XYZ file of C-alpha atoms in Angstrom:
669
model
C -45.627 -14.766 34.698
C -47.412 -11.318 33.123
C -50.301 -12.597 30.751
C -49.780 -11.802 27.489
C -52.075 -9.079 25.057
C -53.144 -8.426 21.970
C -52.688 -5.818 19.853
C -52.850 -3.614 16.334
C -49.886 -3.414 14.706
C -49.964 -1.273 11.702
C -47.427 -2.227 8.008
C -46.636 -0.694 5.515
C -44.466 -2.030 2.117
C -44.361 -0.562 -1.094
C -46.856 -2.141 -2.393
C -49.570 -0.444 0.333
C -51.023 -0.868 3.580
C -52.047 -3.409 5.994
C -52.620 -3.811 9.700
C -52.645 -7.042 12.013
C -53.582 -8.009 15.521
C -50.462 -10.284 17.509
C -50.376 -11.226 20.380
C -46.980 -9.465 22.130
C -46.211 -13.093 23.968
C -45.502 -14.267 20.209
C -41.636 -14.442 18.473
C -40.992 -12.347 15.501
C -41.283 -15.342 13.140
C -44.480 -16.266 13.609
C -45.477 -12.731 11.904
C -43.965 -14.104 8.467
C -47.023 -16.134 7.013
C -49.424 -13.428 7.768
C -47.486 -10.334 6.221
C -46.701 -13.257 3.172
C -50.816 -13.240 2.936
C -50.646 -9.217 1.954
C -47.506 -9.300 -0.240
C -46.950 -10.533 -4.035
C -46.748 -14.830 -4.400
C -42.795 -13.760 -5.377
C -41.441 -11.840 -2.399
C -38.505 -13.363 -1.027
C -38.651 -14.284 2.394
C -35.769 -14.252 3.416
C -34.642 -10.732 1.907
C -37.667 -9.860 4.668
C -36.749 -6.447 6.821
C -38.180 -4.593 9.503
C -37.951 -0.880 10.214
C -39.482 1.396 12.142
C -38.717 3.965 9.118
C -39.509 4.497 5.998
C -35.649 5.558 5.532
C -32.747 6.117 8.004
C -34.303 3.800 10.920
C -33.099 1.124 12.144
C -33.745 -2.474 10.256
C -33.617 -5.585 10.875
C -34.129 -9.422 9.161
C -36.865 -11.054 10.440
C -34.809 -14.353 10.101
C -32.393 -13.125 12.917
C -35.454 -12.096 15.464
C -36.361 -15.341 16.121
C -36.390 -16.096 19.416
C -37.559 -12.412 20.192
C -41.165 -11.674 21.414
C -42.872 -8.932 20.539
C -42.826 -7.038 24.253
C -39.633 -6.657 24.063
C -38.474 -4.298 21.412
C -41.351 -2.435 23.007
C -44.390 -2.132 20.266
C -47.661 -0.258 21.771
C -50.728 -0.503 20.486
C -50.960 0.988 17.046
C -47.025 1.580 16.050
C -46.860 1.686 12.105
C -43.469 -0.436 10.949
C -42.075 -0.289 7.466
C -41.239 -3.589 5.029
C -38.762 -4.523 2.875
C -37.836 -7.411 1.154
C -36.233 -8.514 -2.683
C -38.469 -10.150 -5.280
C -37.634 -14.099 -5.816
C -34.766 -14.488 -8.529
C -36.309 -16.616 -11.710
C -35.551 -20.442 -11.898
C -34.768 -20.789 -15.045
C -31.719 -23.529 -14.124
C -28.958 -20.879 -15.822
C -29.312 -17.875 -12.988
C -26.380 -16.411 -11.219
C -27.662 -15.754 -7.573
C -25.711 -17.668 -5.407
C -27.765 -20.189 -3.551
C -28.815 -19.629 -0.500
C -28.562 -22.126 2.512
C -29.816 -21.843 6.084
C -26.091 -19.996 7.648
C -26.773 -17.864 4.557
C -29.923 -16.351 3.295
C -30.089 -14.860 0.430
C -28.085 -11.818 -0.594
C -26.755 -11.834 3.137
C -23.432 -10.799 1.838
C -24.465 -7.517 0.898
C -26.923 -6.399 3.716
C -25.239 -5.441 7.546
C -27.586 -7.008 10.284
C -30.122 -6.530 7.879
C -29.477 -3.199 7.202
C -28.434 -2.685 2.851
C -24.833 -1.442 2.711
C -24.965 1.709 0.818
C -22.997 1.514 -2.497
C -19.850 3.456 -1.978
C -17.114 4.653 -4.755
C -13.455 4.154 -4.716
C -14.604 1.272 -1.859
C -10.837 0.331 -0.159
C -11.241 -2.820 0.739
C -11.911 -5.715 -1.920
C -14.932 -8.240 -0.850
C -13.789 -11.785 -0.346
C -14.149 -13.656 -3.558
C -16.958 -15.888 -4.158
C -15.222 -19.337 -5.296
C -18.610 -21.378 -4.684
C -22.439 -20.789 -4.217
C -22.246 -22.255 -1.079
C -19.380 -20.200 0.330
C -19.749 -17.842 3.157
C -18.749 -13.757 2.290
C -17.583 -11.904 5.520
C -18.613 -8.797 6.075
C -16.540 -5.578 5.704
C -15.961 -5.058 9.606
C -15.204 -8.423 10.237
C -12.789 -9.519 6.737
C -11.266 -5.372 7.693
C -7.519 -6.168 9.066
C -6.775 -3.104 11.851
C -3.181 -1.766 12.766
C -1.816 -3.147 15.837
C -1.975 0.159 17.827
C -5.729 0.139 16.924
C -6.566 -3.691 18.631
C -4.405 -2.399 21.309
C -6.602 0.761 22.087
C -9.609 -1.020 21.667
C -8.678 -3.583 24.248
C -7.642 -0.453 27.311
C -9.949 -0.189 29.414
C -9.712 3.987 28.415
C -10.764 4.962 32.127
C -9.687 8.176 34.099
C -8.190 7.138 37.218
C -8.730 10.336 40.070
C -7.864 10.248 43.810
C -9.456 9.791 47.147
C -10.711 13.063 47.296
C -10.456 14.305 50.924
C -13.364 16.855 51.239
C -16.428 15.212 49.568
C -15.603 11.084 50.514
C -16.896 9.470 53.141
C -15.331 6.038 52.738
C -12.190 4.150 53.337
C -9.374 3.632 51.550
C -10.874 0.692 49.747
C -13.565 2.499 48.505
C -15.331 4.395 45.888
C -17.914 6.945 45.929
C -18.746 9.831 42.776
C -16.163 11.854 43.789
C -13.572 9.395 42.660
C -14.329 6.712 40.618
C -12.752 6.789 37.356
C -14.167 8.799 34.381
C -15.096 7.698 31.222
C -12.054 9.238 28.717
C -14.641 11.540 27.065
C -15.680 12.439 30.894
C -16.432 16.851 29.386
C -15.128 18.351 32.991
C -11.818 16.013 31.906
C -11.214 17.217 28.563
C -12.658 21.289 29.819
C -9.685 20.714 32.481
C -6.871 19.271 29.989
C -7.538 22.278 27.917
C -8.589 19.345 25.240
C -10.786 20.752 22.450
C -11.630 17.686 20.400
C -11.869 14.347 21.407
C -9.537 11.252 20.581
C -10.991 9.031 17.972
C -11.703 5.847 20.704
C -12.841 7.624 22.843
C -15.234 8.762 20.650
C -15.883 5.665 19.706
C -16.365 4.813 23.223
C -19.117 7.414 23.477
C -21.298 6.754 20.245
C -21.083 2.399 21.043
C -22.282 2.458 24.633
C -25.015 3.514 23.203
C -25.418 1.918 19.613
C -24.820 -1.513 21.379
C -25.787 -2.729 24.585
C -23.799 -6.519 25.585
C -26.922 -6.903 28.614
C -29.744 -6.682 26.050
C -28.075 -9.861 24.416
C -29.207 -7.499 20.997
C -26.987 -8.610 17.468
C -24.052 -6.225 16.832
C -24.289 -3.280 14.891
C -20.723 -1.021 13.893
C -21.605 2.717 15.507
C -19.399 4.346 13.070
C -21.140 5.104 9.760
C -19.198 7.369 7.125
C -21.319 10.680 5.969
C -23.201 9.826 1.619
C -24.028 12.300 0.168
C -24.015 11.305 -2.966
C -27.401 9.680 -4.767
C -27.254 5.871 -4.478
C -27.848 3.645 -6.695
C -30.338 0.957 -6.739
C -32.531 2.404 -5.177
C -35.487 -0.018 -4.452
C -38.323 2.420 -5.618
C -37.924 1.235 -8.952
C -37.191 4.495 -11.322
C -34.615 4.734 -13.981
C -30.890 5.434 -12.344
C -29.772 8.830 -11.399
C -29.742 11.358 -13.427
C -33.051 9.981 -15.180
C -35.074 9.778 -12.081
C -34.468 10.437 -8.568
C -36.533 9.963 -5.416
C -36.415 10.715 -1.664
C -35.158 7.411 -0.963
C -32.303 7.936 -2.972
C -31.414 11.393 -2.747
C -28.974 12.861 -0.198
C -30.482 14.574 2.477
C -29.630 18.318 3.626
C -26.294 18.518 5.020
C -25.763 20.762 8.322
C -22.550 22.102 8.555
C -20.740 21.902 12.174
C -17.238 21.331 14.037
C -16.274 17.846 14.332
C -16.007 16.747 18.090
C -12.750 14.629 17.797
C -10.580 13.765 15.737
C -8.395 11.123 14.171
C -4.915 12.232 15.234
C -4.512 14.164 17.942
C -0.833 14.908 17.496
C 1.972 15.270 15.518
C 5.451 14.676 16.635
C 8.582 15.328 14.793
C 10.875 12.676 16.220
C 13.570 15.522 15.359
C 14.133 19.400 14.053
C 16.574 18.329 11.367
C 13.881 17.882 9.932
C 12.326 21.315 9.294
C 15.465 22.680 9.021
C 16.120 20.570 6.020
C 13.215 21.454 4.384
C 13.490 25.026 5.178
C 17.104 25.305 3.772
C 15.455 24.966 0.445
C 13.052 28.465 1.198
C 15.824 29.873 2.921
C 17.819 29.274 -0.300
C 15.831 30.068 -3.131
C 13.189 32.101 -1.704
C 10.812 29.661 -3.210
C 8.111 27.203 -1.625
C 8.504 23.597 -0.874
C 6.293 20.106 -0.053
C 7.341 17.321 0.968
C 5.809 14.035 2.614
C 6.261 12.556 6.010
C 6.980 9.107 6.541
C 6.412 7.674 10.330
C 4.663 5.650 12.036
C 1.710 6.203 14.838
C 1.506 5.504 18.530
C -0.190 5.910 21.897
C -0.616 9.257 22.734
C -0.556 9.334 26.683
C -1.880 13.079 26.999
C -4.817 12.582 25.717
C -7.000 9.936 26.891
C -6.971 6.734 24.553
C -4.903 9.246 22.205
C -3.021 8.392 19.020
C 0.028 10.484 17.707
C 2.033 10.788 14.301
C 5.455 10.513 14.467
C 7.474 12.040 11.311
C 11.149 10.013 10.724
C 11.821 11.655 7.756
C 10.184 14.096 5.018
C 10.246 12.754 1.481
C 10.115 15.973 -1.323
C 8.544 15.138 -4.373
C 9.487 15.884 -8.003
C 7.603 19.162 -8.247
C 7.481 23.310 -9.838
C 8.175 25.400 -6.877
C 7.330 29.301 -7.253
C 7.413 32.251 -4.682
C 3.918 31.786 -4.399
C 3.218 28.348 -4.397
C 4.060 24.871 -5.703
C 2.879 22.371 -8.541
C 3.289 18.381 -7.837
C 4.761 16.747 -10.989
C 4.600 12.832 -11.884
C 6.256 11.129 -8.799
C 7.326 7.534 -10.896
C 9.029 6.719 -7.811
C 6.309 7.019 -5.373
C 5.696 3.093 -4.561
C 9.604 3.370 -4.786
C 9.482 5.050 -1.137
C 6.602 3.340 0.090
C 8.069 -0.090 0.186
C 11.863 1.250 1.361
C 10.155 2.740 3.895
C 7.570 -0.223 4.563
C 10.454 -1.819 4.894
C 11.882 0.805 7.686
C 8.121 0.148 9.665
C 7.295 3.141 8.354
C 4.011 4.473 6.165
C 2.782 7.803 4.766
C 1.401 9.495 7.335
C 1.078 13.077 6.101
C 1.869 15.923 3.336
C 4.475 19.302 5.050
C 4.439 22.715 3.111
C 5.741 26.235 3.226
C 4.182 29.399 2.883
C 6.954 31.793 4.241
C 7.310 35.497 3.098
C 10.199 37.473 4.314
C 9.849 40.187 6.758
C 12.813 42.049 5.093
C 14.243 43.383 8.533
C 17.082 40.859 8.113
C 16.645 38.874 11.231
C 15.271 35.998 9.959
C 11.729 37.050 10.650
C 8.721 36.131 8.025
C 5.491 37.672 7.337
C 2.525 35.968 9.397
C 0.366 35.614 6.995
C -2.127 32.844 8.665
C -4.060 34.022 11.746
C -7.871 33.704 13.345
C -8.814 37.083 11.372
C -7.885 35.489 8.235
C -7.264 31.709 7.610
C -5.369 28.928 9.051
C -5.881 26.328 5.737
C -6.831 27.955 2.707
C -9.822 26.391 0.322
C -7.659 25.014 -1.785
C -5.167 24.019 0.842
C -8.786 22.051 2.485
C -9.664 20.351 -1.408
C -6.253 19.326 -1.436
C -5.923 17.623 1.804
C -9.552 16.031 1.685
C -8.261 14.254 -1.409
C -5.000 13.257 0.466
C -7.430 12.057 2.837
C -10.093 10.101 0.382
C -6.858 8.448 -0.460
C -5.538 6.945 2.896
C -8.794 5.636 4.528
C -8.172 4.311 8.001
C -9.205 0.725 8.158
C -11.585 -0.241 11.168
C -13.555 -2.906 12.169
C -16.193 -0.224 13.781
C -17.364 1.125 10.089
C -20.115 -0.772 8.684
C -17.647 -0.261 5.563
C -14.355 -1.795 6.967
C -13.054 2.111 6.911
C -14.012 5.107 8.889
C -11.779 8.732 8.159
C -8.335 8.440 7.690
C -4.960 9.620 9.964
C -3.207 11.378 6.984
C -2.160 14.711 8.437
C -1.963 18.171 6.767
C 1.575 20.085 8.217
C 2.156 24.144 7.768
C 5.528 26.039 7.913
C 4.631 29.467 8.044
C 5.015 32.593 10.442
C 3.143 33.554 13.854
C 2.419 36.388 15.253
C 6.119 37.210 16.688
C 7.587 36.595 12.980
C 8.855 33.236 14.397
C 8.469 29.942 11.765
C 6.768 27.777 13.557
C 4.535 24.495 12.171
C 0.550 23.631 12.406
C -0.858 20.572 12.121
C -4.215 20.036 10.846
C -7.343 17.656 9.084
C -10.523 18.018 7.164
C -13.680 17.101 8.470
C -14.796 13.445 7.681
C -17.692 15.896 5.615
C -14.715 17.709 3.924
C -13.809 14.635 1.869
C -17.355 13.342 1.052
C -17.881 16.963 0.381
C -15.033 16.595 -1.953
C -15.842 13.380 -3.688
C -19.386 14.164 -4.374
C -18.495 17.523 -6.319
C -20.147 19.479 -3.706
C -17.793 21.750 -2.900
C -14.920 24.022 -4.885
C -11.837 26.336 -3.812
C -12.471 30.309 -3.553
C -10.092 32.602 -4.793
C -10.981 33.763 -1.420
C -8.837 31.501 0.810
C -11.324 32.262 3.843
C -15.028 30.720 2.628
C -15.914 27.666 0.165
C -18.254 27.783 -2.759
C -20.847 25.445 -3.635
C -20.696 24.465 -6.554
C -24.115 24.972 -8.775
C -25.602 21.963 -10.584
C -25.082 22.937 -14.014
C -21.811 22.442 -15.770
C -19.296 25.153 -16.724
C -20.969 25.893 -20.247
C -24.540 25.935 -18.635
C -25.823 23.059 -19.011
C -27.388 20.547 -16.648
C -24.804 18.038 -14.989
C -25.552 14.245 -15.144
C -23.254 12.918 -12.362
C -23.789 16.016 -9.905
C -26.811 16.488 -6.976
C -26.400 19.655 -4.708
C -28.094 18.742 -1.814
C -28.578 21.555 0.847
C -26.055 23.382 2.555
C -26.436 24.641 5.969
C -24.184 26.366 8.636
C -24.478 27.889 12.015
C -23.081 30.591 13.093
C -23.597 33.249 16.070
C -25.163 36.712 14.405
C -24.422 39.969 16.036
C -27.210 39.245 18.328
C -25.477 36.555 20.348
C -27.736 33.970 18.902
C -26.909 31.316 17.386
C -28.824 31.138 13.270
C -28.907 29.033 10.576
C -27.324 30.239 7.281
C -28.062 28.959 3.952
C -24.081 27.833 2.760
C -25.044 28.980 -0.813
C -23.233 30.163 -2.468
C -20.123 30.374 0.039
C -19.466 29.618 3.708
C -16.445 29.877 6.028
C -13.662 26.839 5.479
C -13.231 26.524 10.006
C -16.398 24.452 9.971
C -14.312 21.844 7.739
C -11.111 21.694 9.621
C -9.721 20.091 12.935
C -6.860 20.995 14.866
C -4.540 19.314 16.140
C -0.981 20.015 18.151
C 2.464 19.576 17.538
C 6.140 19.344 19.109
C 9.635 17.695 19.303
C 10.215 15.116 21.669
C 11.929 16.355 24.938
C 14.710 13.014 24.471
C 15.612 12.644 20.576
C 15.622 9.068 19.642
C 15.209 9.209 15.648
C 15.445 6.787 13.589
C 18.082 7.807 11.109
C 20.901 9.415 12.663
C 22.549 10.137 8.822
C 21.625 13.746 7.134
C 24.037 14.091 5.277
C 23.479 12.773 1.623
C 21.573 15.359 -0.861
C 17.418 15.626 -1.042
C 16.368 14.534 -3.341
C 14.952 16.872 -6.517
C 16.505 19.570 -5.405
C 18.263 20.337 -9.067
C 16.855 24.184 -8.555
C 19.261 24.908 -5.681
C 22.392 22.853 -7.496
C 22.108 19.625 -5.335
C 21.779 16.567 -7.039
C 22.486 13.007 -5.906
C 25.356 11.084 -7.480
C 27.546 7.685 -7.352
C 30.767 10.172 -5.784
C 28.292 11.498 -2.784
C 27.217 7.709 -2.097
C 30.988 6.838 -2.314
C 31.621 8.989 -0.313
C 28.714 8.587 2.277
C 29.802 4.961 2.617
C 33.670 5.113 2.985
C 34.778 4.192 -0.861
C 37.570 6.216 -1.662
C 39.704 4.512 -4.369
C 40.731 0.870 -3.314
C 39.773 1.769 0.363
C 36.469 0.976 1.690
C 35.777 1.701 4.575
C 33.140 -1.320 5.926
C 32.347 0.139 9.710
C 31.562 3.550 8.058
C 29.115 2.175 5.713
C 27.320 0.389 8.294
C 26.642 3.941 10.444
C 25.840 6.213 7.559
C 23.210 3.981 5.503
C 20.950 5.176 8.421
C 20.045 8.158 5.948
C 16.198 7.287 4.490
C 17.321 9.456 1.098
C 20.194 7.323 0.851
C 18.182 4.092 0.787
C 15.829 5.327 -1.522
C 18.662 6.039 -3.512
C 20.093 2.908 -3.514
C 17.077 1.263 -3.779
C 16.990 3.198 -7.243
C 20.211 1.676 -7.856
C 18.158 -1.499 -8.610
C 21.440 -3.497 -7.255
C 20.617 -4.297 -3.210
C 18.379 -8.129 -3.994
C 15.091 -8.818 -2.910
C 15.487 -12.129 -3.008
C 17.161 -14.803 -0.190
C 19.914 -16.718 -0.701
C 22.732 -18.853 0.360
C 26.426 -17.509 0.796
C 29.399 -18.923 1.833
C 31.226 -16.946 4.274
C 35.005 -16.134 3.272
C 36.061 -16.126 6.977
C 32.815 -18.145 9.141
C 32.601 -17.664 12.546
C 33.756 -19.999 15.052
C 30.878 -22.872 15.504
C 28.990 -21.832 12.256
C 28.743 -23.455 8.955
C 30.221 -21.137 5.873
C 27.497 -21.722 3.990
C 25.073 -18.681 5.811
C 21.248 -18.809 4.547
C 20.959 -15.013 4.315
C 17.705 -12.959 4.057
C 16.763 -10.215 1.869
C 19.619 -7.705 0.848
C 17.228 -4.812 1.177
C 15.033 -5.634 3.750
C 18.043 -6.254 6.197
C 20.006 -2.915 4.533
C 17.015 -1.669 5.946
C 17.384 -2.970 9.290
C 20.779 -1.714 9.777
C 19.202 1.912 8.793
C 16.915 1.544 11.387
C 18.158 -0.547 14.276
C 22.074 0.389 14.392
C 22.990 -3.227 15.013
C 26.134 -3.195 14.232
C 25.830 -7.888 14.173
C 23.457 -7.074 10.996
C 25.614 -4.489 9.736
C 28.670 -6.866 9.771
C 26.285 -9.736 7.963
C 25.079 -7.242 5.733
C 28.765 -6.509 4.670
C 29.259 -10.636 3.457
C 26.014 -10.009 1.754
C 26.909 -10.221 -2.719
C 25.114 -7.145 -3.493
C 26.333 -5.129 -1.680
C 29.886 -6.407 -2.082
C 28.642 -5.493 -5.932
C 27.657 -2.448 -5.342
C 31.125 -1.329 -3.233
C 32.942 -2.420 -6.267
C 30.936 -0.112 -8.448
C 31.447 2.882 -6.975
C 35.534 1.785 -6.529
C 34.578 2.170 -10.185
C 32.834 5.069 -10.963
C 32.545 6.624 -7.444
C 34.694 8.542 -4.533
C 38.306 8.934 -6.726
C 41.379 9.312 -4.783
C 43.749 11.891 -5.121
C 45.374 12.677 -7.735
C 48.707 11.917 -8.457
C 51.639 14.472 -7.757
C 52.367 17.181 -11.239
C 56.174 15.898 -12.487
C 57.497 19.753 -11.866
C 57.129 18.520 -8.103
C 58.603 14.645 -8.067
C 62.283 14.529 -7.812
C 64.383 13.280 -10.094
C 65.697 10.464 -7.380
C 62.669 8.661 -7.577
C 62.385 7.777 -10.115
C 58.931 8.828 -11.022
C 58.231 9.869 -14.996
C 55.087 11.073 -16.051
C 53.389 9.808 -19.422
C 50.484 11.793 -20.441
C 49.448 9.372 -23.346
C 49.650 6.334 -21.380
C 46.794 8.105 -18.375
C 44.621 8.896 -20.989
C 45.006 5.328 -22.123
C 44.438 3.967 -18.691
C 41.492 6.599 -18.571
C 40.017 4.644 -21.878
C 41.129 1.632 -20.502
C 39.145 2.447 -17.717
C 35.912 3.248 -18.741
C 35.408 1.205 -21.096
C 35.610 -1.985 -18.352
C 32.613 -0.692 -16.814
C 30.571 -1.335 -20.238
């Protein structure tokens, strides 16, 4: 065993600097009494943190290094370390500070293995409630619930297999060498060969995690992902007043250097059927105005990209809006939660937004003007700001981030014209930096759609802003001499630095979830389309006293119809017992039914006739059909008296018919 040597280490805290002579074979906890001799008496030893940099470096709680010798971390003679600590709370019997235990150091719920977690507004993951002073609070990355798809991709190897190279391989069929060994999912040569512009999220995660966490070193786990933070940090340890009264280099954001994001959260957008696109285009064809809708679907694994993710769109819901020739204005969406609930019962979620930007070319052949191209823009600055807000509202939960979230799977699609005048969809996301810059109020849209404006620190009236701090913003570009130069982003910069492009397409074998599209689409009164009870009765096979149950089962597979039925409030959302008039053999007449609305959505999703016949026996469905019989589809009108033969004995009494109508209307009240 090699002999230990003595080295000199320098330490710096907010109280000053000092030096210690230590033995390289000593463990880090042995430094605690030596360090406390140079710190104030009220220092809480359980919060003592060591770092290799004054700000932004690797930080560790000294108590977490109990079995780590000094020589293992590679410290050399004369190296400098930085110390952070908290003062002990007042012990007067009324302190609200949680009592510490050996398993939970003081304030450990707010730290990431010793690294303070930066405060973030609009935190999407609720911290577990502290029920008792000795309760243990999990870290955000431990409490978060990932999607099943992310868990499945985390468990995959992700390696890209390669065949044996007949020219370069010199081994047998069971051997392996550098020319045929599997590639990592982030291998640049494979991405270049397959023309893949961006890494998938999980490939990017594997790339940075291999450098952050090394299991062979038996070091503590550190989440490899961290969201950008461009706002002034609160609770600065320097002791100065909070912003805007005070600020220092520790709490102010660093300068921002914009660059293309090398990865994307979603790799592909797949529309389940071309009918989805055509139904949205029908509004523009009939009115000449633009239209916007929200995409409902689910995420699946995308095999064309290593560890890729694709968003499968099953339905488009059009919220209340004011449509014009050059854009749309969203109105208050009162039933958004109801639509989200129907989508959840169908196994769907909100995955994106789509809008049109079309101008007819006037050639009479259906061609449109190409507005978005390489010499103009693909997404305008206003649309990027809109997409950034939506992505901020729909964060992606992940256990690989120190805050429990990272980026978003929310996509933005545009229906516009290409160079040939055809109408094509395109898919985009904005970068995580763009989302944070919008959240920090650093940038704002410009009248020029191809540039984004960097805001000033003054308000509109010229006074200094008390809520906004604008750091320096730079971006790199290729100048006229072919050299990469750094430019100041003020007053504006190109929007391409904030964009991430996605691929899009349709399945080769369509198998959409909703196979009916006859029901009217919501909020289209401007073009003479409205959702009425009469249309519901017609689609469900209700005509007078006749009810076609099988037709109703097949026709409920329509997302717009499901949302309308949900808004009627007739279908029950609770479980109950129901007695069958004609029970099946070997079954009890009294059956315990599941939630009627969940059963309805499952019939619409799976098209299962067994579930459909079960739906027909529910009291809520019977009530709906009875109401539709009274106020829905009317039977054919009776023949006029002149067309009837006297021998048949039919008579016509106008007063009697009016009396029947009044009585029928009264019966509905």
